[in-house]
Short mmCIF file of C-alpha atoms and ligand atoms in Angstrom, two decimals:
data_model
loop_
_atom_site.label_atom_id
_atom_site.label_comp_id
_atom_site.label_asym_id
_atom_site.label_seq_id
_atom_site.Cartn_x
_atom_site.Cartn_y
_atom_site.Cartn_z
CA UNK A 1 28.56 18.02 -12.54
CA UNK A 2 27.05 21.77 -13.48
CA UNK A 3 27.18 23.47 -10.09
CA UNK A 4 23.57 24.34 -9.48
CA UNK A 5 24.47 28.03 -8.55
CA UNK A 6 25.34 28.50 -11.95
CA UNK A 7 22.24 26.77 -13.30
CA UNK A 8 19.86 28.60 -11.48
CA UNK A 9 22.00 31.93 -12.61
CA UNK A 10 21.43 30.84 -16.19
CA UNK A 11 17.67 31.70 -15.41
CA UNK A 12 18.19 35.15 -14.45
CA UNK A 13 18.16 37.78 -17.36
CA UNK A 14 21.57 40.17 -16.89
CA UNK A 15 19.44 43.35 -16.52
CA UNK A 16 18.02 41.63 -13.20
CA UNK A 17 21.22 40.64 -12.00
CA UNK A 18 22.97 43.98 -12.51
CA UNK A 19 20.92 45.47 -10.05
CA UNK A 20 19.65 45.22 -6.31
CA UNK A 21 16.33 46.06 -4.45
CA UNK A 22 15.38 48.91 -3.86
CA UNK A 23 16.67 50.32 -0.26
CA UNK A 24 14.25 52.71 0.33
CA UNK A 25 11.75 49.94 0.57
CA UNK A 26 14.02 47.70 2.29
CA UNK A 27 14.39 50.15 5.14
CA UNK A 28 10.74 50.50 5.44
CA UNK A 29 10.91 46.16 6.00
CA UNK A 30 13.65 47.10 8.58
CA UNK A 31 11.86 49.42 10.28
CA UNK A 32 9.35 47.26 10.71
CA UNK A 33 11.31 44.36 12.00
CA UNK A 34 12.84 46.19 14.77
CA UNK A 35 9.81 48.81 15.65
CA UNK A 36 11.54 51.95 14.37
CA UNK A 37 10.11 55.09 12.96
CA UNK A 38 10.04 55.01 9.46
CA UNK A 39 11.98 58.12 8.01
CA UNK A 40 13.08 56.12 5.26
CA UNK A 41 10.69 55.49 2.76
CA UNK A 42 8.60 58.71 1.62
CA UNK A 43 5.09 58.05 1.92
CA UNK A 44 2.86 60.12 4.62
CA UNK A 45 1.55 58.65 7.92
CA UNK A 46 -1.39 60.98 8.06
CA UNK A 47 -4.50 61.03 6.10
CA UNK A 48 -5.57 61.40 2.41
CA UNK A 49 -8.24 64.33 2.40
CA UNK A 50 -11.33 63.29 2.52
CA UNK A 51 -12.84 64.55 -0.27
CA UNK A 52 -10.65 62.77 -2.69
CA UNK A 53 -11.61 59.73 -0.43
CA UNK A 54 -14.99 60.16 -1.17
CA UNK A 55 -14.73 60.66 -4.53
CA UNK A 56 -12.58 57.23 -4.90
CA UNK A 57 -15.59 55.24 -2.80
CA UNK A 58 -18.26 56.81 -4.68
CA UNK A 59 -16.44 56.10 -8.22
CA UNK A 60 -16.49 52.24 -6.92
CA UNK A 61 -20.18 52.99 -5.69
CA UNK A 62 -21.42 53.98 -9.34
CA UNK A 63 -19.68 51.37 -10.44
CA UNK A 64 -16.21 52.53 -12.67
CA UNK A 65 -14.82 49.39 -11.90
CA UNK A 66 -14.17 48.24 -15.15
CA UNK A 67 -10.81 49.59 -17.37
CA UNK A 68 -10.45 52.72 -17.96
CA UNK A 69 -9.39 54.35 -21.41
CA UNK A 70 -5.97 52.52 -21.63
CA UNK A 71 -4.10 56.27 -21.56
CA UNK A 72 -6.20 57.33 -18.73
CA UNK A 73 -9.95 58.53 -18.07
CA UNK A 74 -10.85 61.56 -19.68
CA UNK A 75 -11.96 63.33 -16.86
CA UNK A 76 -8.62 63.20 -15.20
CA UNK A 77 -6.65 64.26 -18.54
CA UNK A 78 -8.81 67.01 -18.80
CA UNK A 79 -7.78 67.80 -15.23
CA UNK A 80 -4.15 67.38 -15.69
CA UNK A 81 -4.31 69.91 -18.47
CA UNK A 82 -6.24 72.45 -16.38
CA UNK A 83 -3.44 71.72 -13.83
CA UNK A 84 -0.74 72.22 -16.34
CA UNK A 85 -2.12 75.70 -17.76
CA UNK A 86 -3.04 76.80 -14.05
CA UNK A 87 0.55 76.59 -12.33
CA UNK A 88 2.86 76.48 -15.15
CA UNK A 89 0.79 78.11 -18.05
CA UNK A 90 1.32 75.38 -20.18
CA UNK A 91 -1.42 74.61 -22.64
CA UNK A 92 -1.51 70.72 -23.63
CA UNK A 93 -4.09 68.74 -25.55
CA UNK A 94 -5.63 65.85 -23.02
CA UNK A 95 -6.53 63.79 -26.02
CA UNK A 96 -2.86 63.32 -28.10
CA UNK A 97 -0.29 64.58 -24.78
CA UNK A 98 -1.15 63.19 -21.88
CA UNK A 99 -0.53 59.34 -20.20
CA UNK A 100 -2.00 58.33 -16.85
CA UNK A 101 0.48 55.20 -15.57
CA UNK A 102 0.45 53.52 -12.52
CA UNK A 103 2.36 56.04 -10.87
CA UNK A 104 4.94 58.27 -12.02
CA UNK A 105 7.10 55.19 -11.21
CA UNK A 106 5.73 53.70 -13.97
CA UNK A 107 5.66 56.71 -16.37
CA UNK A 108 9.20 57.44 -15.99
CA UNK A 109 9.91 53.77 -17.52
CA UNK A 110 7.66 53.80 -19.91
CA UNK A 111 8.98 57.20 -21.27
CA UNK A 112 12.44 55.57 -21.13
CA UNK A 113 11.37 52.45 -22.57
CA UNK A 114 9.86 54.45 -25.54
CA UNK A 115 12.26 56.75 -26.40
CA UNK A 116 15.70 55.05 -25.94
CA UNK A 117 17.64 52.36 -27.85
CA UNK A 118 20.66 50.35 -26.46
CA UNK A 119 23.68 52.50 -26.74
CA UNK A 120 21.64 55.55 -26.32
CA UNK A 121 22.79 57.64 -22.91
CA UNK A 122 20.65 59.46 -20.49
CA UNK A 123 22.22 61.72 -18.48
CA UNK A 124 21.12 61.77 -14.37
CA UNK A 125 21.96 63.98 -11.57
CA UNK A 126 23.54 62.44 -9.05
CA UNK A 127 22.39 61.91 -5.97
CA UNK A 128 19.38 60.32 -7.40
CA UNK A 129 16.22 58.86 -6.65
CA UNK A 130 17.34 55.17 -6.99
CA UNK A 131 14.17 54.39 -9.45
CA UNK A 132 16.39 56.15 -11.91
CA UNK A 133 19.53 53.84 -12.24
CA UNK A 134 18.00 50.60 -12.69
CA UNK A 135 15.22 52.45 -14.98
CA UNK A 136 18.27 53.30 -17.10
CA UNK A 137 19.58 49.59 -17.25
CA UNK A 138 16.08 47.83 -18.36
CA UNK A 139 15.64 50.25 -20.70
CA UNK A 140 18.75 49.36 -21.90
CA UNK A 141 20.39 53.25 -22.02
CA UNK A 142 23.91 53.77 -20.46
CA UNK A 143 23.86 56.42 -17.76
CA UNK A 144 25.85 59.06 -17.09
CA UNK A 145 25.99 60.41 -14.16
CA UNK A 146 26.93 64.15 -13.00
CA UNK A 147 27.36 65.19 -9.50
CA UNK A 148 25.34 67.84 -7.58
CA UNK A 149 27.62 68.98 -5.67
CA UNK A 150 26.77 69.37 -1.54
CA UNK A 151 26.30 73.27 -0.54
CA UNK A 152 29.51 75.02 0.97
CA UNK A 153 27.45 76.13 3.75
CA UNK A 154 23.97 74.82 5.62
CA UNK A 155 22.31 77.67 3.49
CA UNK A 156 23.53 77.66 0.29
CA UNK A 157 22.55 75.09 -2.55
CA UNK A 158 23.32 71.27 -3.96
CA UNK A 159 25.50 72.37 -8.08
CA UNK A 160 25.86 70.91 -10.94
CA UNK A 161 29.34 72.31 -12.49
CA UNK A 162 28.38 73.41 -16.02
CA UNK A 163 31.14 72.10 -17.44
CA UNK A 164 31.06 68.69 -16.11
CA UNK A 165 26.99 68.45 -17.21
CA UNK A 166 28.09 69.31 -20.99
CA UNK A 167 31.13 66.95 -20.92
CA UNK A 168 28.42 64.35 -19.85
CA UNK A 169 26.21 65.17 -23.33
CA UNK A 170 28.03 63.78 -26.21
CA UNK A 171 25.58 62.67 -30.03
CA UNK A 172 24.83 59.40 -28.09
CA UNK A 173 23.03 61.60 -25.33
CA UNK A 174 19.14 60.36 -26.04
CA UNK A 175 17.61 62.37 -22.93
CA UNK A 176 18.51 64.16 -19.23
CA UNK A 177 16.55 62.87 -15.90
CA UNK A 178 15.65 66.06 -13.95
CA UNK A 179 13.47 65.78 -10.35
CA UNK A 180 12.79 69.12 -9.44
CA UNK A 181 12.35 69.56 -6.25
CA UNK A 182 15.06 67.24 -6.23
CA UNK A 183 15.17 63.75 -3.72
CA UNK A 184 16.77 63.18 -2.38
CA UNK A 185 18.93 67.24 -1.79
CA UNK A 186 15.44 69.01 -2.13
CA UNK A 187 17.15 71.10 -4.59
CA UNK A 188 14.67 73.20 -6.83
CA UNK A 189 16.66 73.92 -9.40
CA UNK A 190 16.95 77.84 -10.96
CA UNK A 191 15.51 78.94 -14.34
CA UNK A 192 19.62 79.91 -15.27
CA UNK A 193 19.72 76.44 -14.32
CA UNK A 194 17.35 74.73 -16.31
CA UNK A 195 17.51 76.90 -19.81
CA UNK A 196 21.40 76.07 -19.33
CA UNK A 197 20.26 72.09 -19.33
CA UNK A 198 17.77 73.47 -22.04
CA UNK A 199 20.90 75.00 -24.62
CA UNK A 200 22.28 71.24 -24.14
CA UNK A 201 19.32 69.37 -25.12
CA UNK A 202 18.88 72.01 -28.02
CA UNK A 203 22.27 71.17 -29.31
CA UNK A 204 22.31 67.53 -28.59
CA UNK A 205 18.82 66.63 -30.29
CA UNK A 206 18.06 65.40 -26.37
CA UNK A 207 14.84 65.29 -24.24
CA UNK A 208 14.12 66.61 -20.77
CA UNK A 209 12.89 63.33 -18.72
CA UNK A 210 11.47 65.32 -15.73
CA UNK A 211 10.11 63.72 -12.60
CA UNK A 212 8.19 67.34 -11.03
CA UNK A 213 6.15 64.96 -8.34
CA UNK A 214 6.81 67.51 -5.67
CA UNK A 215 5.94 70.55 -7.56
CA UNK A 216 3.86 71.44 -4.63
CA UNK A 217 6.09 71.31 -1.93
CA UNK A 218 8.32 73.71 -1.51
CA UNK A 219 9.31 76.29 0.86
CA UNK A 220 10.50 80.02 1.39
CA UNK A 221 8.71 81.70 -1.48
CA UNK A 222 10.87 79.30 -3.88
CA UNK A 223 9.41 78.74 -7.20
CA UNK A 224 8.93 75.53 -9.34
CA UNK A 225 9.45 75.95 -13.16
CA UNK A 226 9.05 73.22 -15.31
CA UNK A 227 11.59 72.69 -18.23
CA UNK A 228 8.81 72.26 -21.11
CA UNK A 229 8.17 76.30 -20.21
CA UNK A 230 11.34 77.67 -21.98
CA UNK A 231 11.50 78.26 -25.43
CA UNK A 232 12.54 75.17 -27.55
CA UNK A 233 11.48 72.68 -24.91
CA UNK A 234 7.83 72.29 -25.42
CA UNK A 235 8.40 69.42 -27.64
CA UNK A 236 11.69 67.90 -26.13
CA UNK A 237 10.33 67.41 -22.71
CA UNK A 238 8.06 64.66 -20.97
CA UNK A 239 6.89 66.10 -18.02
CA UNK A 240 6.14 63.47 -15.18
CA UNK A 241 3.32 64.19 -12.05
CA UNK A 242 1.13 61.88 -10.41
CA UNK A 243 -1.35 62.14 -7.38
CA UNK A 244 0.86 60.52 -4.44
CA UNK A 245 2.73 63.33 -3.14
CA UNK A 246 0.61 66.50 -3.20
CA UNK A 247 -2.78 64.33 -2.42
CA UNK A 248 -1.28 62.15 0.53
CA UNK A 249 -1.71 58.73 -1.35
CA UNK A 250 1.33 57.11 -2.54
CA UNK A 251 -0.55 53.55 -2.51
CA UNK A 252 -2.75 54.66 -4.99
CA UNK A 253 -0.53 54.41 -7.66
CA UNK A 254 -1.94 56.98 -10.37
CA UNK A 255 0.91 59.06 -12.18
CA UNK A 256 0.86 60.48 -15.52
CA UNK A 257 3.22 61.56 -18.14
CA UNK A 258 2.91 64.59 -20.23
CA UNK A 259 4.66 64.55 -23.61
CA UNK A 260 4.20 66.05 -27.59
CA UNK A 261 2.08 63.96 -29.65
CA UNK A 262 4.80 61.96 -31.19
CA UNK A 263 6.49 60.86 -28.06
CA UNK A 264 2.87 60.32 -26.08
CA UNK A 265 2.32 57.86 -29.34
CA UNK A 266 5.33 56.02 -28.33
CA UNK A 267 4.72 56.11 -24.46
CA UNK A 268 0.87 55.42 -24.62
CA UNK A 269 2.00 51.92 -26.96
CA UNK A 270 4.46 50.58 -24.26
CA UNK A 271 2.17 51.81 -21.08
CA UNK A 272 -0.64 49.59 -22.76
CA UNK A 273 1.20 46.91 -23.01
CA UNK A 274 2.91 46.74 -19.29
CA UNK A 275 -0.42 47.74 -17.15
CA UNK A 276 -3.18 48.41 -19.46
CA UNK A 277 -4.23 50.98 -17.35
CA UNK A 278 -4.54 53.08 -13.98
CA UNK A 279 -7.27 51.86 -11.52
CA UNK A 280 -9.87 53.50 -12.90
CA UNK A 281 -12.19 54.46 -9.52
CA UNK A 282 -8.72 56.45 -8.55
CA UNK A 283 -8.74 58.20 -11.17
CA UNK A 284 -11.90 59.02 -11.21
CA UNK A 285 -11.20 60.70 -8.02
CA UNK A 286 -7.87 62.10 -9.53
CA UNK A 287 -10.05 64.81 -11.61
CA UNK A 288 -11.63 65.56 -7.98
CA UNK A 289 -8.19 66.08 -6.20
CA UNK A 290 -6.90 68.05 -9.11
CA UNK A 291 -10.25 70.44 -8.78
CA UNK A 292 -9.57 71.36 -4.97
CA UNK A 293 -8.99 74.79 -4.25
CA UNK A 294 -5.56 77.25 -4.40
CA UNK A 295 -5.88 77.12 -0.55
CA UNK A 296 -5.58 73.21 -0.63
CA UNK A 297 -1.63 73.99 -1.96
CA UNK A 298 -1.10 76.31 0.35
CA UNK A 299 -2.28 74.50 3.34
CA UNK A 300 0.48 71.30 1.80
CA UNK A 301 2.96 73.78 1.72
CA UNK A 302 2.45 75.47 4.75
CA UNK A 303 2.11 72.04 6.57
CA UNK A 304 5.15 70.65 5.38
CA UNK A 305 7.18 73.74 6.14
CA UNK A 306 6.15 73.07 9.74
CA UNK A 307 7.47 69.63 9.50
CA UNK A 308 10.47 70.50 7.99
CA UNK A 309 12.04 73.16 10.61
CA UNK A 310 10.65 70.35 12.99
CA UNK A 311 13.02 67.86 11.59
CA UNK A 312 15.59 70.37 10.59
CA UNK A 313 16.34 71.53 14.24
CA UNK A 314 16.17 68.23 15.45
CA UNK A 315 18.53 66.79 13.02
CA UNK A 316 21.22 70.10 13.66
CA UNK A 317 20.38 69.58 17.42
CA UNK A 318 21.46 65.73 17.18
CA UNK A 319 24.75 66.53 15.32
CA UNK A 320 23.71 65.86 11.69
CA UNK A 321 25.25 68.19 8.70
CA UNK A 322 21.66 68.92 7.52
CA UNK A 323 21.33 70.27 4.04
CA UNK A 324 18.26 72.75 4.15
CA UNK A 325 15.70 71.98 1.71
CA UNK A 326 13.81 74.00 -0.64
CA UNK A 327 11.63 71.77 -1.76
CA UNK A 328 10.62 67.95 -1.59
CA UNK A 329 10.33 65.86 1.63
CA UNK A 330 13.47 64.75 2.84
CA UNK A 331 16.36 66.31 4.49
CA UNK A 332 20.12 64.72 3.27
CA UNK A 333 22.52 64.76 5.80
CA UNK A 334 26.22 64.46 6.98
CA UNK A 335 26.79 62.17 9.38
CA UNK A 336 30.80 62.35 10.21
CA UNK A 337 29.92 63.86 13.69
CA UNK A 338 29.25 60.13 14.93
CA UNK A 339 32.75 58.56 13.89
CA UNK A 340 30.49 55.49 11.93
CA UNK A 341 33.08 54.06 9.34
CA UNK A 342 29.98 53.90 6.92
CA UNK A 343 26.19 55.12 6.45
CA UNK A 344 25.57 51.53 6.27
CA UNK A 345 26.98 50.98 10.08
CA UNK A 346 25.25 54.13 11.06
CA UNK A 347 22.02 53.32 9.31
CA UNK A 348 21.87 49.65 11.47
CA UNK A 349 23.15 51.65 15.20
CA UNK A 350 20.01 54.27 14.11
CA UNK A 351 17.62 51.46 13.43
CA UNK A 352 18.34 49.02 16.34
CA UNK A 353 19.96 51.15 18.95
CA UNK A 354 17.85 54.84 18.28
CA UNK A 355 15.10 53.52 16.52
CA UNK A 356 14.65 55.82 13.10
CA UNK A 357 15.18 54.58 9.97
CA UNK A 358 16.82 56.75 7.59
CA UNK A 359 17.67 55.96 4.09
CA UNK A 360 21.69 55.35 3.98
CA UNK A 361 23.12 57.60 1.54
CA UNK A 362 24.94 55.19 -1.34
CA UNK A 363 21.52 54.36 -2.32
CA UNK A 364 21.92 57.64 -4.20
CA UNK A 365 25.11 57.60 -5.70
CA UNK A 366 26.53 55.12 -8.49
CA UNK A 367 29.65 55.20 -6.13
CA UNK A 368 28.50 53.80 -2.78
CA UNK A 369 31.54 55.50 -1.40
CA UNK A 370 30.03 59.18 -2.70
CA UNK A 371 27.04 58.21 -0.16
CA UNK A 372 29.59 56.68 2.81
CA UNK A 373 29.21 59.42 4.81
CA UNK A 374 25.22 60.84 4.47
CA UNK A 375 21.56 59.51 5.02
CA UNK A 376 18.49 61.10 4.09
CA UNK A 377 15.50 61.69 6.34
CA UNK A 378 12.04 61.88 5.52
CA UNK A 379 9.29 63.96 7.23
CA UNK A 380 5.63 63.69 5.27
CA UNK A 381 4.68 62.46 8.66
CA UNK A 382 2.64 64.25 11.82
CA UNK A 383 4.75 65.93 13.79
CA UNK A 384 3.60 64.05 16.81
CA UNK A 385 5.52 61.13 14.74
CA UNK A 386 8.40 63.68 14.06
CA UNK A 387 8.62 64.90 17.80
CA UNK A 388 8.99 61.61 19.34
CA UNK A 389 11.72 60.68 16.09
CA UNK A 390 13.41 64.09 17.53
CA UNK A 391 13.07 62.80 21.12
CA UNK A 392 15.31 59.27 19.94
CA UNK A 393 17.53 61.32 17.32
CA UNK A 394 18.67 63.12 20.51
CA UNK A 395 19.94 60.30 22.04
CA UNK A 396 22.51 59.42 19.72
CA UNK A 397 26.29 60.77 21.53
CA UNK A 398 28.69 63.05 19.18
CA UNK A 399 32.34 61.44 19.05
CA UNK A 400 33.42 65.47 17.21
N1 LIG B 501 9.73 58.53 -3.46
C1 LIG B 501 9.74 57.91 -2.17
C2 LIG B 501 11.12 57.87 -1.60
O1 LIG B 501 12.06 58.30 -2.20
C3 LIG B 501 9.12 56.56 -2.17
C4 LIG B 501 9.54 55.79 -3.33
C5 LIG B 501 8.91 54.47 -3.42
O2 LIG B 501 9.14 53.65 -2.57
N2 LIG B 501 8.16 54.27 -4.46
O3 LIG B 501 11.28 57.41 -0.49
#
């Protein structure tokens, strides 16, 4: 008799097999279940503004309820590209260079999807943003993975060794994954940084894959720079943005991918054909969010920066190794003050016993062991939800 296990494995493809769920989202289900708060999953508890609300009811009001242009409504490409020239002087065309996807989720697979064959490499940072490794395996591209390395002290910053990142590029090397600011270190990484990962790609015939979704948020006078800036990049790079993070709403799902002509061909053809399109009221509202005001940024910024030392001096107060953030949402930490044998223990004592859900660490790494002793903490929430987190977080007892 065929054991039924195996018959119902049969049915599985191998891509879907050779990878799990995601965590982050997992954690959210486990906060949840056991009435935690949620520090897990990055979305924001507090509201969207409300002029980009407005715009998204009216846009359903008039009636754009039908598909939009399959690569995204003109009015928010034309927005994007305002965007693009305004903060990073970086003049693309709206009509040949520019995808809206749902999300940047779903532009950073369709950009791998169109530009990589199997056998092809892509080289990713690691920690990562979990998206990243199973993009890598149903696009069918082998990745290699090179470490940033954790700071030597609180201030200093997550490293790449330069001569481990070039050892990683080799003529199979199709394209590098950057997220600057980084999640889940909120590394931003240095222009020395990124023209070095530029002379690479030069030499390699490789693209820049970069995932800049929290270009906004970032903290003591650090700068973003995006990679397509430095010379000989313009046309390797496919720049990746999308409304969630700097507009307060992640369930929205509208994302876009910026690209040269050639490559947006490719991505536009393989977008089509997994969503069609973008919700189209959301975008409509996209080209309103993307009009609001310098001060708008500044308030995020400011905001956030309150949440972070909120977080921060909780976190060092409980006993945490915090890694201080430049930029992004989330705060990694050490956790070997608490004598856990593994994030994963620690992760289930914080949930149950403390109740805050943090994201254990190995998500991050290929190596679950590289993430045995961290977990990462998000705070896009109010800090009335991030004082009574603090208020639990001190509860938990040092055993060094
Ligand atoms: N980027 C967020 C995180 O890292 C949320 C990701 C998601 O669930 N789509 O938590």
């Amino acid at each position: 008799m065929v054991d039924p296990v195996v018959q119902q494995k049969r049915l599985i493809s191998a891509k879907a097999e050779s990878f799990t769920e995601s965590v982050i989202r997992e954690m959210t289900r486990q906060a949840l279940l056991y009435g935690a708060i949620n520090l897990a999953q990055g979305f924001p508890d507090f509201p969207a503004p409300e002029e980009v609300k407005r715009a998204a009811a009216a846009a359903i009001a008039a009636d754009i309820n039908q598909y939009a242009i399959t690569w995204g409504a003109k009015s928010l490409r034309e927005a994007i590209a305002r965007q693009m020239a305004r903060w990073q002087g970086l003049s693309v065309n709206p009509e040949t260079e520019i995808t809206v996807c749902c999300g940047s989720t779903e532009a950073m697979i369709s950009a791998l999807l169109a530009v990589t064959n199997p056998g092809d490499e892509i080289v990713i940072f690691e920690p990562f943003y979990e998206n990243y490794g199973p993009d890598a395996i149903l696009s069918g591209a082998r990745p290699r993975f090179v470490k940033l390395h954790p700071p030597a002290t609180p201030e200093s910053d997550w490293i790449f060794d330069e001569k481990e990142l070039r050892a990683a590029f080799n003529p199979r090397t199709k394209a590098v994954i950057l997220n600057t600011p980084n999640n889940p270190t909120g590394k931003v990484f240095t222009r020395q940084e990124l023209k070095f990962i530029r002379d690479l790609c030069v030499e390699f015939n490789a693209l820049a894959i970069t995932d800049e979704i929290y270009e906004h948020i970032i903290y003591d006078g650090t700068r973003h720079l995006s990679i397509a800036t430095l010379d000989g990049m313009r046309d390797r790079t496919v720049t990746i943005n999308g409304m969630s993070k700097t507009y307060s709403v992640t369930g929205w799902r509208v994302g876009w991918a910026v690209a040269a002509p050639h490559l947006t061909g490719a991505i536009r053809k393989v977008h089509d054909f997994l969503t069609v399109g973008a919700p189209a009221p959301l975008q409509e509202a996209g080209a309103v969010a993307l009009s609001l005001p310098e001060s708008y940024y500044q308030k995020l910024a400011a905001d956030y920066r309150a949440r972070r030392d909120l977080l921060l001096a909780a976190l060092q107060e409980a006993g945490f190794r915090a890694f201080v953030p430049r930029g992004a949402y989330y705060i990694m930490t050490g956790i070997s003050a608490f004598g856990f044998p593994d994030e994963a223990a620690f992760t289930k004592y914080l949930v149950k016993e403390i109740g805050v859900a943090p994201v254990p660490g190995s998500s991050f790494y290929s190596d679950p062991r590289d993430g045995a002793q961290q977990v990462r903490f998000a705070f896009c929430k109010q800090l009335h939800t991030l004082d009574e987190a603090a208020g639990r977080l001190a509860r938990l007892r040092k055993t060094r």
